[in-house]
């Protein structure tokens, strides 16, 4: 079976990552597009902020992914780039939400395409600890060392992140040493892609969506990357027929021209529960 030729067949795309994300994109980009994804070597993505909190994130996720992708392309001397950025938020402390952005740039065609996802992280957020035992209990509960942990110690408003601990013994010793120095300690999951299997899965899934999208052409201008850009609210109520806030259709668009396509959702009507008239 021969694969259909796409705009990116035989091309090399630079993933701006220090944490092995190119391996998460590899299969989808190879199988769907016939493209090779490689990492930019010598790139420091920590300058855009870290999960550990030692370097603040100053840019929005979208701006950060764009800046990372551009830097990776510059270092590798390519016109095609990828970058991703994740954020983790715990709304009410019960669930941690993982939002991931994956951004693709085709400099020559002037394309910038974003795929994003929101998933519930199976890994709980960080917590303050007061003993080595608590550190070990937290680490074991989240699947250490497969899932990494970071110790964040603070003294006199200065925070240091202790990363790359791979053994329980070292984790316990480091915690004890920091407590002896009267530092306050927070233990948190290491969300870097190579240390967080559940996040790696979310990024891999986004890479598959991105590859599919890049294999999809705009019906008007033939640019690659045609896909989901928005939703249209206003699904009609099954009770009274008025427009509700429920989603009626997805809007697909082109990254280069203004052509759009409206794709109605399967559901023809909204439940009156969502209607301002029937259920004010
Ligand atoms: Zn109604
Ligand atoms: Zn177009």
XYZ file of N, CA and C and ligand atoms in Angstrom:
842
model
N 0.839 -1.194 0.000
C 0.000 0.000 0.000
C 0.877 1.248 0.000
N 0.602 2.120 -0.932
C 1.369 3.370 -0.924
C 0.557 4.480 -0.285
N 1.260 5.276 0.486
C 0.613 6.396 1.167
C 0.372 7.522 0.179
N -0.725 8.270 0.361
C -0.915 9.438 -0.499
C 0.165 10.470 -0.198
N 0.607 11.147 -1.220
C 1.605 12.189 -1.029
C 0.964 13.405 -0.393
N 1.638 13.990 0.579
C 1.105 15.195 1.218
C 2.125 16.320 1.042
N 1.739 17.506 1.463
C 2.632 18.670 1.356
C 3.923 18.445 2.142
N 3.891 17.504 3.101
C 5.052 17.339 3.981
C 5.789 16.015 3.787
N 5.424 15.275 2.752
C 6.115 14.026 2.472
C 7.593 14.296 2.167
N 8.457 13.593 2.885
C 9.896 13.744 2.659
C 10.496 14.960 3.347
N 9.673 15.715 4.082
C 10.177 16.931 4.722
C 10.591 16.654 6.172
N 11.444 17.524 6.699
C 11.868 17.412 8.091
C 11.277 18.556 8.898
N 10.658 18.200 10.015
C 10.007 19.176 10.890
C 10.759 19.201 12.223
N 11.073 20.390 12.710
C 11.840 20.524 13.951
C 10.922 20.690 15.151
N 11.011 19.772 16.106
C 10.245 19.901 17.348
C 11.150 20.593 18.361
N 10.717 21.748 18.857
C 11.517 22.489 19.834
C 11.310 21.872 21.211
N 12.132 20.908 21.555
C 11.974 20.214 22.830
C 13.314 19.756 23.376
N 13.402 19.748 24.700
C 14.573 19.168 25.361
C 14.187 17.853 26.028
N 12.894 17.504 25.901
C 12.380 16.393 26.695
C 11.809 15.256 25.862
N 12.394 15.072 24.679
C 12.046 13.892 23.874
C 10.683 13.923 23.211
N 10.071 15.098 23.061
C 8.734 15.140 22.457
C 8.748 14.693 20.989
N 9.928 14.797 20.346
C 9.983 14.375 18.937
C 9.588 12.904 18.790
N 9.868 12.103 19.813
C 9.510 10.684 19.740
C 7.996 10.504 19.839
N 7.298 11.458 20.451
C 5.839 11.370 20.579
C 5.159 11.729 19.265
N 5.844 12.515 18.438
C 5.286 12.935 17.149
C 5.698 11.979 16.032
N 6.766 11.222 16.268
C 7.413 10.451 15.206
C 6.460 9.588 14.380
N 5.746 8.676 15.047
C 4.924 7.703 14.314
C 3.811 8.369 13.510
N 3.079 9.298 14.156
C 1.950 9.933 13.467
C 2.425 10.722 12.249
N 3.515 11.459 12.397
C 3.988 12.282 11.279
C 4.585 11.430 10.160
N 5.206 10.305 10.558
C 5.762 9.397 9.559
C 4.644 8.691 8.805
N 3.700 8.123 9.560
C 2.655 7.297 8.944
C 1.616 8.117 8.185
N 1.249 9.263 8.707
C 0.180 10.045 8.094
C 0.702 10.993 7.018
N 1.914 11.515 7.237
C 2.424 12.547 6.328
C 3.678 12.135 5.560
N 4.359 11.099 6.045
C 5.642 10.750 5.441
C 6.711 11.765 5.792
N 6.531 12.465 6.926
C 7.487 13.490 7.358
C 8.310 12.991 8.533
N 9.507 13.542 8.665
C 10.387 13.179 9.765
C 10.405 14.300 10.794
N 10.235 13.934 12.059
C 10.287 14.942 13.120
C 11.564 14.732 13.922
N 12.355 15.780 14.028
C 13.584 15.692 14.828
C 13.590 16.811 15.866
N 14.387 16.614 16.916
C 14.493 17.663 17.943
C 15.576 18.644 17.544
N 15.405 19.894 17.961
C 16.459 20.891 17.750
C 17.527 20.639 18.806
N 18.772 20.479 18.394
C 19.807 20.212 19.397
C 20.376 21.519 19.941
N 20.678 21.490 21.235
C 21.262 22.671 21.861
C 20.255 23.747 22.201
N 18.979 23.375 22.203
C 17.927 24.345 22.485
C 17.635 24.374 23.989
N 17.447 25.570 24.546
C 17.066 25.680 25.953
C 15.636 26.203 26.035
N 14.679 25.283 26.245
C 13.281 25.718 26.322
C 12.907 26.195 27.727
N 13.775 25.952 28.706
C 13.485 26.401 30.079
C 13.395 27.921 30.172
N 14.035 28.608 29.231
C 14.003 30.078 29.265
C 12.587 30.620 29.126
N 11.660 29.780 28.606
C 10.273 30.221 28.456
C 9.439 29.911 29.691
N 10.102 29.435 30.753
C 9.389 29.110 31.985
C 9.361 27.618 32.217
N 9.244 27.253 33.501
C 9.264 25.830 33.848
C 8.084 25.470 34.741
N 7.758 24.178 34.780
C 6.723 23.676 35.679
C 7.171 23.800 37.131
N 8.480 23.670 37.345
C 9.008 23.635 38.703
C 8.916 24.995 39.384
N 8.638 26.047 38.618
C 8.445 27.357 39.212
C 9.736 28.123 39.443
N 10.886 27.531 39.098
C 12.140 28.261 39.299
C 12.339 29.331 38.230
N 11.729 29.123 37.058
C 11.740 30.165 36.028
C 10.276 30.472 35.681
N 9.828 31.709 35.925
C 8.409 32.026 35.708
C 8.032 31.995 34.233
N 6.755 31.698 33.988
C 6.252 31.722 32.621
C 5.624 33.082 32.384
N 6.194 33.830 31.464
C 5.732 35.198 31.243
C 4.809 35.308 30.037
N 4.899 34.351 29.129
C 4.090 34.408 27.912
C 2.852 33.541 28.056
N 1.820 33.852 27.272
C 0.651 32.980 27.214
C 1.108 31.667 26.577
N 0.373 30.554 26.834
C 0.802 29.284 26.231
C 0.988 29.366 24.723
N 0.060 30.086 24.059
C 0.172 30.172 22.598
C 1.414 30.948 22.172
N 1.674 32.071 22.853
C 2.863 32.866 22.524
C 4.137 32.097 22.857
N 4.103 31.339 23.954
C 5.283 30.556 24.343
C 5.568 29.454 23.330
N 4.516 28.773 22.861
C 4.744 27.705 21.882
C 5.283 28.295 20.581
N 4.751 29.454 20.196
C 5.224 30.094 18.959
C 6.705 30.476 19.087
N 7.050 31.093 20.231
C 8.441 31.512 20.437
C 9.381 30.311 20.448
N 8.947 29.218 21.094
C 9.766 28.006 21.140
C 9.944 27.417 19.747
N 8.823 27.299 19.014
C 8.886 26.709 17.670
C 9.822 27.512 16.770
N 9.688 28.839 16.823
C 10.536 29.719 15.992
C 12.015 29.557 16.337
N 12.302 29.465 17.640
C 13.690 29.315 18.066
C 14.263 27.974 17.589
N 13.446 26.921 17.716
C 13.886 25.591 17.258
C 14.189 25.592 15.768
N 13.314 26.243 14.986
C 13.501 26.304 13.534
C 14.772 27.068 13.184
N 15.003 28.137 13.943
C 16.196 28.968 13.716
C 17.465 28.166 13.991
N 17.475 27.437 15.118
C 18.649 26.640 15.491
C 18.901 25.530 14.470
N 17.817 24.876 14.041
C 17.974 23.742 13.123
C 18.056 24.185 11.659
N 17.734 25.449 11.398
C 17.765 25.932 10.016
C 16.673 25.324 9.158
N 15.478 25.123 9.738
C 14.349 24.559 8.993
C 13.223 25.587 8.896
N 12.276 25.330 7.966
C 11.139 26.250 7.814
C 9.866 25.662 8.401
N 9.986 24.425 8.949
C 8.821 23.759 9.545
C 9.107 23.477 11.009
N 8.212 23.936 11.891
C 8.472 23.754 13.316
C 7.261 23.323 14.106
N 7.537 22.639 15.218
C 6.509 22.212 16.169
C 6.964 22.608 17.564
N 6.001 22.935 18.425
C 6.316 23.130 19.840
C 5.051 22.873 20.629
N 5.205 22.469 21.874
C 4.022 22.273 22.701
C 4.244 22.879 24.067
N 3.128 23.127 24.729
C 3.177 23.732 26.055
C 1.991 23.188 26.840
N 2.241 22.811 28.065
C 1.153 22.291 28.889
C 0.961 23.131 30.124
N -0.285 23.197 30.595
C -0.537 23.837 31.881
C -1.386 22.891 32.729
N -1.145 22.951 34.025
C -1.882 22.097 34.959
C -2.550 22.992 35.988
N -3.869 22.841 36.133
C -4.579 23.650 37.117
C -5.485 22.750 37.944
N -5.523 22.983 39.233
C -6.445 22.229 40.080
C -7.493 23.205 40.581
N -8.672 23.126 39.977
C -9.753 24.047 40.302
C -10.161 23.966 41.760
N -10.728 22.834 42.174
C -11.196 22.705 43.548
C -10.396 21.664 44.308
N -9.193 21.427 43.829
C -8.309 20.521 44.543
C -8.544 19.048 44.290
N -9.683 18.707 43.666
C -9.986 17.292 43.453
C -9.367 16.779 42.161
N -9.577 17.535 41.102
C -9.067 17.117 39.808
C -8.046 18.120 39.306
N -7.042 17.601 38.656
C -6.062 18.468 38.030
C -6.322 18.411 36.526
N -6.514 19.590 35.936
C -6.778 19.661 34.509
C -5.494 19.948 33.758
N -5.258 19.159 32.728
C -4.063 19.335 31.895
C -4.501 19.910 30.545
N -4.121 21.166 30.287
C -4.382 21.776 28.988
C -3.096 21.723 28.185
N -3.185 21.185 26.979
C -2.003 21.087 26.119
C -2.230 21.852 24.823
N -1.229 22.599 24.418
C -1.227 23.274 23.125
C -0.137 22.648 22.282
N -0.456 22.384 21.028
C 0.578 21.962 20.081
C 0.479 22.907 18.896
N 1.584 23.534 18.562
C 1.574 24.532 17.498
C 2.538 24.128 16.391
N 2.062 24.269 15.165
C 2.868 23.939 13.992
C 3.040 25.200 13.156
N 4.249 25.405 12.670
C 4.523 26.550 11.799
C 5.097 26.065 10.467
N 4.501 26.556 9.383
C 5.106 26.402 8.061
C 5.446 27.822 7.614
N 6.706 28.147 7.757
C 7.132 29.528 7.503
C 6.906 29.923 6.045
N 7.173 28.998 5.131
C 7.056 29.308 3.708
C 5.618 29.612 3.308
N 4.686 28.787 3.807
C 3.279 28.994 3.463
C 2.601 30.012 4.376
N 3.320 30.463 5.410
C 2.721 31.414 6.342
C 1.630 30.797 7.201
N 1.801 29.510 7.524
C 0.785 28.806 8.319
C 1.195 28.702 9.775
N 0.234 28.927 10.652
C 0.432 28.653 12.068
C -0.828 27.928 12.538
N -0.679 26.671 12.911
C -1.844 25.855 13.237
C -1.736 25.339 14.662
N -2.846 25.423 15.387
C -2.848 25.012 16.787
C -3.850 23.883 17.003
N -3.428 22.879 17.721
C -4.344 21.864 18.229
C -4.221 21.913 19.742
N -5.332 21.781 20.433
C -5.251 21.798 21.890
C -6.180 20.763 22.490
N -5.924 20.416 23.730
C -6.772 19.447 24.412
C -6.813 19.759 25.894
N -7.905 19.363 26.514
C -8.028 19.469 27.963
C -8.364 18.085 28.483
N -7.517 17.553 29.338
C -7.774 16.232 29.905
C -7.629 16.314 31.422
N -8.240 15.350 32.093
C -8.079 15.286 33.536
C -6.810 14.503 33.811
N -5.901 15.128 34.546
C -4.643 14.448 34.850
C -4.868 13.429 35.958
N -4.363 12.204 35.788
C -4.522 11.212 36.849
C -3.569 11.475 38.020
N -2.699 12.448 37.853
C -1.699 12.737 38.886
C -2.155 13.953 39.698
N -2.233 13.836 41.016
C -2.674 14.970 41.828
C -1.654 16.094 41.842
N -2.080 17.281 42.246
C -1.175 18.423 42.310
C -0.221 18.314 43.492
N 0.633 19.317 43.640
C 1.647 19.294 44.690
C 1.092 19.545 46.071
N 1.892 19.249 47.094
C 1.481 19.561 48.468
C 2.706 19.835 49.330
N 2.454 20.586 50.399
C 3.520 20.885 51.338
C 3.805 19.638 52.175
N 5.067 19.390 52.439
C 5.415 18.227 53.261
C 6.332 18.649 54.402
N 6.292 17.838 55.470
C 7.082 18.180 56.656
C 7.980 17.030 57.097
N 8.006 15.959 56.286
C 8.888 14.842 56.642
C 9.271 14.060 55.390
N 10.360 13.324 55.494
C 10.813 12.496 54.375
C 9.773 11.421 54.079
N 9.106 10.933 55.152
C 8.097 9.883 54.959
C 6.964 10.369 54.053
N 6.540 11.616 54.282
C 5.474 12.176 53.445
C 5.908 12.271 51.981
N 7.169 12.602 51.776
C 7.694 12.678 50.403
C 7.628 11.312 49.729
N 8.038 10.284 50.475
C 8.055 8.934 49.911
C 6.642 8.430 49.643
N 5.703 8.763 50.542
C 4.313 8.329 50.367
C 3.716 8.970 49.113
N 3.946 10.286 48.950
C 3.431 11.003 47.784
C 4.020 10.415 46.497
N 5.354 10.234 46.518
C 6.046 9.727 45.323
C 5.533 8.349 44.922
N 5.391 7.460 45.922
C 4.931 6.098 45.625
C 3.514 6.129 45.078
N 2.673 7.007 45.640
C 1.269 7.060 45.226
C 1.104 7.513 43.774
N 1.998 8.328 43.264
C 1.821 8.816 41.889
C 2.638 8.012 40.865
N 3.303 6.940 41.338
C 3.973 6.053 40.378
C 5.434 6.365 40.130
N 6.077 7.007 41.101
C 7.523 7.253 41.026
C 8.256 5.910 40.965
N 9.316 5.774 40.158
C 9.991 6.838 39.394
C 9.496 7.001 37.960
N 8.544 6.141 37.484
C 8.020 6.314 36.120
C 7.484 7.729 35.953
N 6.656 8.137 36.912
C 6.220 9.531 37.006
C 7.209 10.226 37.948
N 7.871 11.273 37.465
C 8.877 11.960 38.268
C 8.284 12.889 39.311
N 9.084 13.279 40.270
C 8.670 14.304 41.239
C 9.727 15.405 41.295
N 9.289 16.559 41.767
C 10.185 17.696 41.968
C 10.002 18.191 43.398
N 11.109 18.481 44.063
C 11.034 19.113 45.377
C 11.285 20.590 45.169
N 10.367 21.383 45.722
C 10.489 22.834 45.589
C 10.753 23.368 47.002
N 11.951 23.884 47.227
C 12.254 24.372 48.573
C 12.330 25.886 48.569
N 11.776 26.488 49.618
C 11.740 27.950 49.694
C 12.303 28.437 51.025
N 13.168 29.419 50.919
C 13.716 30.066 52.101
C 13.929 31.534 51.752
N 13.457 32.412 52.616
C 13.584 33.861 52.385
C 13.106 34.253 50.980
N 11.939 33.755 50.595
C 11.331 34.088 49.297
C 12.128 33.587 48.095
N 13.131 32.784 48.345
C 13.892 32.254 47.216
C 13.549 30.771 47.034
N 13.036 30.445 45.825
C 12.612 29.071 45.563
C 13.617 28.334 44.678
N 13.968 27.118 45.115
C 14.856 26.284 44.318
C 14.120 24.997 43.962
N 14.268 24.555 42.705
C 13.645 23.304 42.280
C 14.703 22.206 42.229
N 14.399 21.100 42.881
C 15.311 19.950 42.863
C 14.689 18.906 41.938
N 15.271 18.801 40.751
C 14.714 17.911 39.725
C 15.606 16.690 39.536
N 15.136 15.810 38.670
C 15.923 14.652 38.230
C 16.323 13.702 39.357
N 15.503 13.627 40.388
C 15.710 12.605 41.423
C 15.048 11.338 40.894
N 15.813 10.245 40.853
C 15.252 9.033 40.254
C 15.145 7.859 41.234
N 15.639 8.062 42.490
C 15.549 6.960 43.456
C 14.904 7.428 44.759
N 14.056 6.577 45.340
C 13.366 6.904 46.590
C 14.336 7.315 47.689
N 15.465 6.576 47.745
C 16.480 6.841 48.764
C 16.989 8.291 48.679
N 17.286 8.710 47.453
C 17.795 10.075 47.227
C 16.704 11.105 47.552
N 15.476 10.763 47.218
C 14.355 11.663 47.505
C 14.229 11.881 49.017
N 14.319 10.786 49.775
C 14.226 10.873 51.233
C 15.374 11.681 51.817
N 16.580 11.404 51.370
C 17.769 12.107 51.882
C 17.715 13.599 51.560
N 17.305 13.926 50.327
C 17.236 15.331 49.921
C 16.196 16.071 50.764
N 15.053 15.430 50.975
C 14.002 16.053 51.790
C 14.516 16.327 53.197
N 15.166 15.320 53.795
C 15.686 15.486 55.158
C 16.704 16.619 55.252
N 17.602 16.663 54.273
C 18.638 17.701 54.277
C 18.012 19.093 54.191
N 16.976 19.247 53.341
C 16.329 20.560 53.187
C 15.555 20.946 54.443
N 14.906 19.963 55.069
C 14.163 20.256 56.302
C 15.113 20.688 57.411
N 16.291 20.071 57.439
C 17.292 20.441 58.449
C 17.719 21.893 58.289
N 17.705 22.361 57.009
C 18.066 23.771 56.756
C 16.879 24.699 56.982
N 15.798 24.166 57.531
C 14.568 24.924 57.828
C 13.930 25.509 56.566
N 14.075 24.818 55.474
C 13.417 25.258 54.239
C 11.992 24.720 54.270
N 11.055 25.479 53.659
C 9.721 24.902 53.514
C 9.692 24.168 52.171
N 9.068 23.000 52.175
C 9.147 22.141 50.983
C 7.767 21.784 50.430
N 7.659 21.901 49.122
C 6.479 21.418 48.410
C 6.961 20.304 47.489
N 6.225 19.189 47.500
C 6.565 18.120 46.545
C 5.505 18.159 45.453
N 5.946 18.085 44.215
C 4.971 18.125 43.125
C 5.368 17.176 42.010
N 4.388 16.759 41.214
C 4.719 15.880 40.098
C 5.594 16.629 39.103
N 6.518 15.931 38.498
C 7.328 16.505 37.428
C 6.523 16.341 36.138
N 6.053 17.455 35.586
C 5.180 17.392 34.413
C 5.950 17.435 33.102
N 7.273 17.445 33.138
C 8.008 17.434 31.872
C 7.694 16.130 31.135
N 7.570 16.225 29.820
C 7.040 15.107 29.028
C 7.765 13.789 29.271
N 9.086 13.836 29.462
C 9.832 12.581 29.634
C 9.724 12.033 31.049
N 9.088 12.806 31.944
C 8.937 12.368 33.337
C 7.476 12.155 33.711
N 6.567 12.369 32.761
C 5.137 12.283 33.052
C 4.420 11.468 31.973
N 4.299 10.147 32.195
C 3.704 9.282 31.165
C 2.305 9.724 30.722
N 1.466 10.211 31.659
C 0.104 10.594 31.263
C 0.125 11.846 30.380
N 1.059 12.744 30.642
C 1.164 13.938 29.792
C 1.729 13.553 28.424
N 2.684 12.637 28.409
C 3.248 12.177 27.132
C 2.135 11.612 26.252
N 1.183 10.891 26.874
C 0.060 10.334 26.124
C -0.800 11.455 25.532
N -1.041 12.519 26.316
C -1.841 13.645 25.818
C -1.146 14.316 24.631
N 0.162 14.458 24.714
C 0.909 15.098 23.621
C 0.912 14.199 22.382
N 1.057 12.887 22.598
C 1.057 11.955 21.462
C -0.278 12.033 20.722
N -1.371 12.100 21.486
C -2.707 12.194 20.888
C -2.845 13.490 20.082
N -2.322 14.584 20.615
C -2.369 15.861 19.884
C -1.538 15.798 18.603
N -0.410 15.105 18.671
C 0.440 14.943 17.478
C -0.315 14.184 16.392
N -1.119 13.187 16.811
C -1.916 12.433 15.834
C -2.962 13.341 15.193
N -3.610 14.183 16.029
C -4.606 15.122 15.493
C -3.948 16.112 14.527
N -2.763 16.576 14.904
C -2.062 17.559 14.072
C -1.657 16.935 12.731
N -1.162 15.704 12.774
C -0.738 15.049 11.533
C -1.940 14.861 10.601
N -3.072 14.444 11.166
C -4.295 14.283 10.367
C -4.693 15.622 9.742
N -4.585 16.651 10.548
C -4.983 17.973 10.077
C -4.072 18.466 8.953
N -2.778 18.205 9.098
C -1.831 18.651 8.068
C -1.992 17.848 6.778
N -2.667 16.688 6.903
C -2.940 15.886 5.709
C -4.238 16.330 5.044
N -4.938 17.285 5.677
C -6.223 17.762 5.160
C -6.030 19.106 4.464
N -6.429 19.164 3.187
C -6.254 20.392 2.407
C -7.478 21.287 2.465
N -7.260 22.572 2.347
C -8.352 23.536 2.195
C -8.974 23.316 0.807
N -10.310 23.220 0.762
C -11.000 22.973 -0.508
C -10.875 24.174 -1.452
N -10.573 25.329 -0.895
C -10.504 26.540 -1.720
C -9.090 26.826 -2.244
N -8.087 26.867 -1.307
C -6.742 27.277 -1.747
C -5.722 26.130 -1.726
N -6.158 24.931 -1.276
C -5.302 23.729 -1.266
C -4.186 23.781 -0.225
N -4.225 24.769 0.676
C -3.208 24.800 1.744
C -3.450 23.635 2.690
N -2.389 23.037 3.225
C -2.580 21.961 4.205
C -3.013 22.552 5.561
N -3.586 21.692 6.389
C -3.889 22.121 7.757
C -5.305 22.602 7.978
N -6.212 22.228 7.055
C -7.600 22.631 7.228
C -8.193 21.854 8.398
N -8.890 22.555 9.319
C -9.471 21.844 10.463
C -10.192 22.746 11.430
N -10.496 22.173 12.572
C -11.331 22.817 13.580
C -10.749 24.144 14.080
N -11.552 25.200 14.003
C -11.074 26.486 14.535
C -12.028 27.095 15.549
N -13.283 26.640 15.528
C -14.259 27.284 16.414
C -15.501 26.416 16.549
N -16.406 26.829 17.446
C -17.710 26.171 17.540
C -18.788 27.228 17.372
N -19.973 26.755 16.961
C -21.112 27.665 16.831
C -22.169 27.246 17.844
N -22.517 28.152 18.738
C -23.549 27.862 19.732
C -24.917 28.088 19.095
N -25.972 27.799 19.857
C -27.316 28.106 19.347
C -28.113 26.892 18.907
N -27.749 25.695 19.421
C -28.545 24.497 19.097
C -29.978 24.749 19.577
N -30.966 24.405 18.720
C -32.353 24.730 19.046
C -32.928 23.788 20.105
N -33.740 24.364 20.986
C -34.369 23.611 22.074
C -35.418 22.650 21.515
N -35.451 21.418 22.029
C -36.432 20.438 21.549
C -37.829 20.763 22.072
N -37.903 21.567 23.147
C -39.197 21.917 23.728
C -39.864 23.100 23.033
N -39.119 24.200 22.894
C -39.759 25.427 22.395
C -39.137 25.946 21.100
N -38.047 25.354 20.682
C -37.466 25.750 19.406
C -36.577 26.979 19.434
N -36.354 27.559 20.614
C -35.470 28.735 20.631
C -34.007 28.312 20.754
N -33.133 29.224 20.392
C -31.694 28.931 20.390
C -31.155 28.847 21.820
N -30.329 27.844 22.081
C -29.711 27.682 23.402
C -28.206 27.932 23.287
N -27.538 27.865 24.422
C -26.080 28.033 24.422
C -25.363 26.747 23.996
N -26.112 25.661 23.834
C -25.486 24.389 23.444
C -24.870 24.499 22.044
N -23.836 23.697 21.800
C -23.103 23.788 20.528
C -23.887 23.137 19.392
N -24.100 23.900 18.327
C -24.859 23.416 17.171
C -23.947 22.825 16.103
N -22.754 23.413 15.962
C -21.878 22.974 14.870
C -20.425 23.318 15.161
N -19.540 22.597 14.495
C -18.122 22.938 14.547
C -17.784 23.716 13.291
N -16.882 24.674 13.447
C -16.454 25.460 12.302
C -15.018 25.056 11.969
N -14.821 24.641 10.740
C -13.479 24.289 10.282
C -12.965 25.415 9.395
N -11.675 25.669 9.488
C -11.143 26.776 8.712
C -9.759 26.489 8.155
N -9.330 27.394 7.299
C -8.036 27.302 6.642
C -7.062 28.236 7.363
N -5.791 27.830 7.405
C -4.786 28.661 8.049
C -4.248 29.746 7.124
N -4.659 29.699 5.831
C -4.098 30.661 4.887
C -5.150 31.586 4.269
N -6.309 31.026 3.892
C -7.353 31.881 3.311
C -8.557 31.933 4.253
N -9.619 32.586 3.861
C -10.750 32.795 4.766
C -11.826 31.723 4.633
N -11.574 30.700 3.808
C -12.593 29.665 3.594
C -12.919 28.919 4.888
N -14.217 28.747 5.128
C -14.675 28.025 6.323
C -15.738 27.007 5.942
N -15.857 25.963 6.740
C -16.919 24.987 6.533
C -17.624 24.755 7.861
N -18.959 24.641 7.790
C -19.756 24.425 9.005
C -20.125 22.946 9.061
N -19.755 22.283 10.161
C -20.032 20.852 10.313
C -21.010 20.675 11.481
N -22.310 20.416 11.174
C -23.294 20.295 12.258
C -22.972 19.120 13.181
N -23.266 19.275 14.465
C -23.102 18.179 15.426
C -24.198 17.136 15.200
N -23.968 15.922 15.695
C -24.926 14.827 15.505
C -26.299 15.131 16.116
N -26.256 15.778 17.287
C -27.502 16.076 17.985
C -28.274 17.173 17.255
N -29.568 16.906 16.935
C -30.358 17.875 16.172
C -30.984 18.941 17.064
N -31.258 18.595 18.338
C -31.890 19.550 19.253
C -31.250 19.476 20.628
N -31.384 20.582 21.368
C -30.869 20.619 22.738
C -31.961 20.208 23.717
N -31.554 19.589 24.807
C -32.491 19.237 25.868
C -33.016 20.534 26.502
N -34.346 20.603 26.799
C -34.907 21.835 27.397
C -34.189 22.264 28.683
N -33.460 21.321 29.289
C -32.673 21.639 30.492
C -31.703 22.793 30.237
N -31.217 22.908 29.014
C -30.234 23.943 28.668
C -30.865 25.196 28.089
N -32.211 25.229 28.086
C -32.926 26.332 27.437
C -33.289 27.409 28.454
N -32.999 28.650 28.087
C -33.307 29.776 28.975
C -34.821 30.012 29.097
N -35.570 29.591 28.074
C -37.031 29.751 28.118
C -37.664 28.661 28.968
N -37.299 27.405 28.675
C -37.917 26.261 29.349
C -37.373 26.047 30.763
N -36.135 26.437 30.981
C -35.487 26.189 32.288
C -34.708 27.433 32.709
N -35.436 28.536 32.948
C -34.747 29.794 33.224
C -33.998 29.781 34.568
Zn -36.944 25.703 25.285
Zn -7.535 28.031 2.144
